[in-house]
Coordinates of C-alpha atoms in Angstrom, one line a residue:
X1 CA 132.4 160.9 38.5
X2 CA 133.8 157.4 38.4
X3 CA 130.6 155.2 39.0
X4 CA 128.6 157.5 35.7
X5 CA 131.7 156.2 33.6
X6 CA 131.7 152.5 34.8
X7 CA 127.8 152.7 33.9
X8 CA 128.7 154.8 30.4
X9 CA 131.1 152.3 29.1
X10 CA 129.3 149.0 29.9
X11 CA 125.5 150.8 29.0
X12 CA 125.5 148.9 25.6
X13 CA 126.4 145.2 27.6
X14 CA 123.0 145.9 30.2
X15 CA 121.1 146.8 27.1
X16 CA 121.6 144.1 25.0
X17 CA 121.0 141.9 28.8
X18 CA 117.6 143.5 29.5
X19 CA 116.5 143.3 25.8
X20 CA 117.4 139.7 26.0
X21 CA 115.5 138.7 29.2
X22 CA 113.3 141.3 30.8
X23 CA 112.4 139.4 33.9
X24 CA 115.8 137.6 34.2
X25 CA 116.6 138.9 38.3
X26 CA 113.2 140.5 39.2
X27 CA 109.4 140.1 38.4
X28 CA 107.9 143.5 39.6
X29 CA 104.5 142.6 39.0
X30 CA 104.8 139.6 41.8
X31 CA 106.4 141.4 44.8
X32 CA 103.1 144.2 43.8
X33 CA 101.0 141.5 44.1
X34 CA 102.1 141.1 47.4
X35 CA 101.6 144.9 48.3
X36 CA 98.4 146.2 50.1
X37 CA 98.2 149.0 47.2
X38 CA 95.9 150.4 45.9
X39 CA 93.7 148.6 42.6
X40 CA 94.1 151.6 40.6
X41 CA 96.9 152.7 38.2
X42 CA 100.0 153.9 40.4
X43 CA 102.9 155.8 39.5
X44 CA 106.3 154.2 39.9
X45 CA 109.8 155.5 40.3
X46 CA 112.3 153.3 39.3
X47 CA 115.8 155.0 40.3
X48 CA 119.0 154.2 39.2
X49 CA 116.7 152.6 36.1
X50 CA 119.9 151.8 33.8
X51 CA 118.3 149.9 30.6
X52 CA 114.9 150.3 32.1
X53 CA 113.7 147.2 33.2
X54 CA 111.9 148.0 36.3
X55 CA 110.2 151.0 34.4
X56 CA 109.0 149.1 31.7
X57 CA 107.6 146.1 33.8
X58 CA 105.8 149.0 35.4
X59 CA 104.3 150.6 32.4
X60 CA 103.9 146.9 30.9
X61 CA 101.5 146.0 33.8
X62 CA 99.9 149.8 32.5
X63 CA 101.4 151.4 35.7
X64 CA 102.5 155.5 35.1
X65 CA 106.5 154.8 34.8
X66 CA 109.2 157.1 35.5
X67 CA 113.3 156.0 35.4
X68 CA 115.3 158.0 36.7
X69 CA 119.7 157.6 36.0
X70 CA 122.6 159.5 36.4
X71 CA 124.3 158.0 33.4
X72 CA 123.1 159.1 30.1
X73 CA 124.3 156.0 27.9
X74 CA 121.8 154.1 30.3
X75 CA 118.7 156.4 29.6
X76 CA 120.1 155.7 25.8
X77 CA 119.9 152.2 26.6
X78 CA 116.8 152.6 28.3
X79 CA 114.5 154.4 25.2
X80 CA 115.7 151.6 23.0
X81 CA 114.7 149.1 25.6
X82 CA 111.3 150.8 25.9
X83 CA 111.2 150.8 22.2
X84 CA 111.4 147.4 21.9
X85 CA 108.9 146.1 24.7
X86 CA 106.4 148.4 23.3
X87 CA 106.2 150.7 26.9
X88 CA 105.3 153.6 27.5
X89 CA 107.8 155.5 30.0
X90 CA 109.3 158.6 31.3
X91 CA 113.3 159.1 31.6
X92 CA 114.7 161.6 33.8
X93 CA 118.6 162.4 33.8
X94 CA 119.4 162.8 37.1
X95 CA 120.7 161.9 40.7
X96 CA 118.8 159.6 42.6
X97 CA 119.6 160.9 45.7
X98 CA 118.4 164.8 44.9
X99 CA 115.6 164.5 42.6
X100 CA 113.8 167.6 41.8
X101 CA 110.1 165.4 41.7
X102 CA 107.2 166.2 44.2
X103 CA 106.7 165.5 47.6
X104 CA 104.4 162.3 47.9
X105 CA 104.2 162.1 43.9
X106 CA 104.9 158.5 43.7
X107 CA 103.1 155.2 44.8
X108 CA 105.7 153.4 44.9
X109 CA 109.5 153.8 44.9
X110 CA 112.0 151.3 43.7
X111 CA 115.7 151.3 44.0
X112 CA 116.8 147.9 42.1
X113 CA 121.0 147.7 42.6
X114 CA 121.4 151.1 44.0
X115 CA 122.3 151.5 47.1
X116 CA 125.3 149.8 47.3
X117 CA 126.2 152.4 45.1
X118 CA 125.6 155.2 47.2
X119 CA 127.9 156.0 50.5
X120 CA 125.3 158.8 52.1
X121 CA 122.2 155.9 52.3
X122 CA 120.7 157.7 55.0
X123 CA 120.2 160.7 53.2
X124 CA 119.5 159.2 50.3
X125 CA 116.7 156.7 52.1
X126 CA 115.2 159.9 53.6
X127 CA 114.5 161.6 49.9
X128 CA 112.8 158.6 48.5
X129 CA 110.9 159.1 51.8
X130 CA 109.7 162.3 51.2
X131 CA 108.7 161.3 47.3
X132 CA 106.5 158.9 48.3
X133 CA 102.8 159.6 48.9
X134 CA 101.1 158.4 52.4
X135 CA 100.8 154.7 52.4
X136 CA 102.9 154.3 49.5
X137 CA 105.7 151.5 49.6
X138 CA 109.4 151.8 49.3
X139 CA 110.9 148.3 46.9
X140 CA 114.7 147.9 48.2
X141 CA 116.2 145.1 45.8
X142 CA 120.4 144.8 46.8
X143 CA 123.0 143.0 48.5
X144 CA 126.1 142.3 50.4
X145 CA 127.8 142.3 47.1
X146 CA 131.0 144.4 48.7
X147 CA 130.5 143.6 52.3
X148 CA 133.1 140.8 51.9
X149 CA 135.7 143.7 52.0
X150 CA 134.6 144.1 55.6
X151 CA 133.4 140.8 57.1
X152 CA 135.0 137.6 57.8
X153 CA 132.2 135.8 57.1
X154 CA 131.2 137.8 53.9
X155 CA 134.7 136.8 52.8
X156 CA 133.9 132.7 53.3
X157 CA 130.8 132.9 51.4
X158 CA 132.5 134.5 48.4
X159 CA 135.0 132.0 48.3
X160 CA 131.9 129.2 48.3
X161 CA 130.5 130.9 45.5
X162 CA 133.5 131.2 43.6
X163 CA 134.6 127.6 44.1
X164 CA 131.2 126.3 43.5
X165 CA 130.5 128.8 40.7
X166 CA 133.6 130.1 39.2
X167 CA 132.1 133.4 39.6
X168 CA 131.7 135.7 42.5
X169 CA 128.7 137.8 43.6
X170 CA 129.5 140.9 41.8
X171 CA 130.0 139.3 38.9
X172 CA 127.1 137.8 38.5
X173 CA 125.5 140.1 39.3
X174 CA 127.0 142.3 36.7
X175 CA 126.9 139.5 33.7
X176 CA 129.6 137.9 31.4
X177 CA 131.9 140.3 29.8
X178 CA 132.0 143.2 32.7
X179 CA 134.7 143.9 35.3
X180 CA 133.6 144.1 38.5
X181 CA 136.8 145.8 39.8
X182 CA 136.7 149.0 38.5
X183 CA 133.2 149.2 40.6
X184 CA 134.4 147.7 43.5
X185 CA 137.4 150.4 43.4
X186 CA 134.7 153.1 43.1
X187 CA 131.9 151.6 45.6
X188 CA 133.5 149.2 47.7
X189 CA 134.3 152.2 50.5
X190 CA 131.3 153.2 50.5
X191 CA 129.1 153.2 54.0
X192 CA 126.6 150.9 52.2
X193 CA 129.0 148.3 52.2
X194 CA 130.7 148.6 55.1
X195 CA 127.3 147.5 56.7
X196 CA 125.6 144.2 56.9
X197 CA 122.3 144.8 55.0
X198 CA 119.1 144.8 55.3
X199 CA 119.6 144.8 59.0
X200 CA 120.8 148.3 58.8
X201 CA 117.3 148.6 56.7
X202 CA 115.5 147.7 59.4
X203 CA 117.1 149.3 62.2
X204 CA 116.4 152.6 60.0
X205 CA 113.4 152.7 58.2
X206 CA 111.2 152.5 61.7
X207 CA 112.8 155.6 63.0
X208 CA 112.0 157.8 60.1
X209 CA 108.4 156.7 59.5
X210 CA 108.3 153.4 57.8
X211 CA 105.9 149.9 58.7
X212 CA 105.0 146.9 57.5
X213 CA 108.3 145.2 56.3
X214 CA 108.7 142.1 54.1
X215 CA 111.9 140.6 53.8
X216 CA 112.6 137.9 51.0
X217 CA 116.3 136.9 50.3
X218 CA 117.4 135.4 46.6
X219 CA 120.2 133.8 46.5
X220 CA 120.9 131.2 44.5
X221 CA 122.8 129.1 47.0
X222 CA 122.9 129.8 50.2
X223 CA 126.0 129.8 52.9
X224 CA 126.7 128.4 56.3
X225 CA 129.7 129.0 58.4
X226 CA 129.9 127.2 61.6
X227 CA 131.0 130.0 63.8
X228 CA 130.9 130.4 67.6
X229 CA 127.2 131.3 67.9
X230 CA 127.0 128.2 65.5
X231 CA 126.0 128.1 62.0
X232 CA 125.1 131.3 60.2
X233 CA 123.5 131.9 57.4
X234 CA 125.3 134.8 55.0
X235 CA 122.5 136.2 52.9
X236 CA 123.9 138.4 49.8
X237 CA 120.9 139.4 47.6
X238 CA 117.3 140.3 49.3
X239 CA 114.3 142.2 48.3
X240 CA 112.5 144.5 51.1
X241 CA 109.9 146.2 51.1
X242 CA 108.4 148.7 53.6
X243 CA 105.2 151.3 53.5
X244 CA 104.9 154.6 54.7
X245 CA 102.9 154.8 57.6
X246 CA 99.5 156.8 56.6
X247 CA 99.0 158.4 59.8
X248 CA 95.5 159.9 58.5
X249 CA 94.5 157.3 55.7
X250 CA 91.1 157.2 56.7
X251 CA 91.1 161.3 56.2
X252 CA 93.1 160.6 52.7
X253 CA 91.1 157.8 51.2
X254 CA 87.5 160.4 52.3
X255 CA 89.3 163.4 50.5
X256 CA 89.9 161.4 47.3
X257 CA 86.6 160.2 47.0
X258 CA 85.2 163.9 46.8
X259 CA 84.5 166.4 44.2
X260 CA 86.9 168.9 43.4
X261 CA 85.9 172.3 44.5
X262 CA 86.8 174.4 41.6
X263 CA 84.5 173.9 38.6
X264 CA 85.1 171.0 36.5
X265 CA 84.0 172.1 32.2
X266 CA 82.3 169.1 30.3
X267 CA 85.2 170.0 27.8
X268 CA 87.6 168.7 30.4
X269 CA 86.3 165.3 31.0
X270 CA 85.9 165.1 27.2
X271 CA 89.6 165.9 26.6
X272 CA 91.3 163.4 29.4
X273 CA 88.6 160.7 27.6
X274 CA 91.4 159.7 25.6
X275 CA 94.8 157.1 27.1
X276 CA 97.1 159.3 24.9
X277 CA 96.3 162.5 26.0
X278 CA 95.8 161.3 29.9
X279 CA 99.6 159.9 29.3
X280 CA 100.6 163.0 28.4
X281 CA 99.5 164.9 31.3
X282 CA 100.3 162.9 33.8
X283 CA 103.3 163.2 32.3
X284 CA 103.4 166.8 32.8
X285 CA 102.2 167.1 36.6
X286 CA 105.9 165.2 36.9
X287 CA 107.6 168.5 34.8
X288 CA 106.8 171.3 32.3
X289 CA 107.9 169.2 28.4
X290 CA 108.0 171.0 25.3
X291 CA 106.6 168.9 21.7
X292 CA 109.7 167.2 21.4
X293 CA 110.0 165.6 24.3
X294 CA 106.9 164.5 24.7
X295 CA 107.4 163.0 21.3
X296 CA 110.2 160.6 22.7
X297 CA 108.4 159.0 25.8
X298 CA 105.9 158.2 24.2
X299 CA 106.2 157.4 21.0
X300 CA 104.0 159.5 18.9
X301 CA 104.3 161.8 15.8
X302 CA 104.7 165.3 16.0
X303 CA 101.3 165.6 13.9
X304 CA 99.8 163.7 16.7
X305 CA 101.6 165.3 19.5
X306 CA 100.2 168.6 18.4
X307 CA 96.5 167.5 18.1
X308 CA 96.4 165.8 21.3
X309 CA 98.1 169.2 23.2
X310 CA 95.6 171.5 20.9
X311 CA 92.5 169.6 22.6
X312 CA 94.3 169.9 25.6
X313 CA 94.6 173.7 25.6
X314 CA 91.5 174.0 24.0
X315 CA 90.2 172.8 27.4
X316 CA 91.6 174.7 29.2
X317 CA 94.5 172.1 30.9
X318 CA 97.2 173.3 29.4
X319 CA 99.1 176.4 29.0
X320 CA 102.3 176.8 26.9
X321 CA 105.1 179.3 26.7
X322 CA 108.4 180.1 24.3
X323 CA 111.7 179.0 26.2
X324 CA 114.8 179.8 23.5
X325 CA 113.5 177.5 20.3
X326 CA 110.9 175.5 22.0
X327 CA 107.7 175.5 23.2
X328 CA 107.1 174.2 26.9
X329 CA 103.7 173.3 28.2
X330 CA 102.5 173.0 31.8
X331 CA 99.2 172.4 33.8
X332 CA 96.6 175.5 34.3
X333 CA 95.2 173.8 37.3
X334 CA 97.8 170.6 38.4
X335 CA 95.7 170.2 41.8
X336 CA 92.7 169.6 40.2
X337 CA 94.1 167.8 37.0
X338 CA 95.6 164.8 39.3
X339 CA 92.1 164.4 41.4
X340 CA 90.2 163.9 38.2
X341 CA 92.9 162.3 36.1
X342 CA 93.4 159.6 39.0
X343 CA 89.5 159.3 39.0
X344 CA 89.8 158.3 35.2
X345 CA 92.0 155.7 36.2
X346 CA 89.7 154.4 39.0
X347 CA 86.8 154.1 36.0
X348 CA 88.9 152.8 33.5
X349 CA 90.2 150.0 35.3
X350 CA 86.8 149.2 36.9
X351 CA 87.2 151.2 40.4
X352 CA 84.9 153.1 42.7

């Protein structure tokens, strides 16, 4: 796929820019503070993670962070970025439009500069909604970067930006020494670049079960053009947040406080009273993993990982089986463990 080759070719440059300034064009903490989210450790999915910018920010804030990208080279850069910032993130190679994550897995799903690269955005956003727990938030950071091809107002805006700054929006987004013409050629005719956004999101999202919208435009300059209807502004870049409706919000809150119906052995509580083991369990909620994968994700030495895995197995939390040359670990009772780990994270953060 041409877009994957584009991201692969420029992954090194993206990695350098991310490691130089992690907060250059988006600060996750500011966005999360503006949302009515529970004061516990959140599960945050960063779709199209690139060199790991949003996922790393989520990890540094103390949340469980998963980054997904279709580019193998970007995944490598994200690992380097995570190492530099001492962040624990789980990285998954895959298509952001068709993930294998369980429904309702995440509290926040972030899609930064991703929609404009997607043609079938309706199907993508519907899938992202399914990944969110009720009451969870979708965060879209994107722009009408290629809309100028279809709209004279945005063509005028692009020309103004070029006269004022010497670069157009897409070049400023991509950074120096990166040729945007390849991406324009591949993504320019996508449906996402033939419509004006975030107007499209405000039309589509309420119909599939989202509410409580906020929109912030983040252009470095405004473009005003006199049209028949008066002065028109053409914002390019925006941040949109939307909440997945929680029809049974009260029932959900009550269920969260219930003691699990399955018997909880003291050994389980003792085994989970350790941050590293909690992190291992939270990763295994997402997918089964080998020792090597766990070591890579958490930066553990093999001996340390084996010790923690043995503790979790002895407590009856994990089981394992040999697949090929690897021993793969999985949760014995995912539903019970999810309830317990969420409770422990609340206690860790002083929540009731």
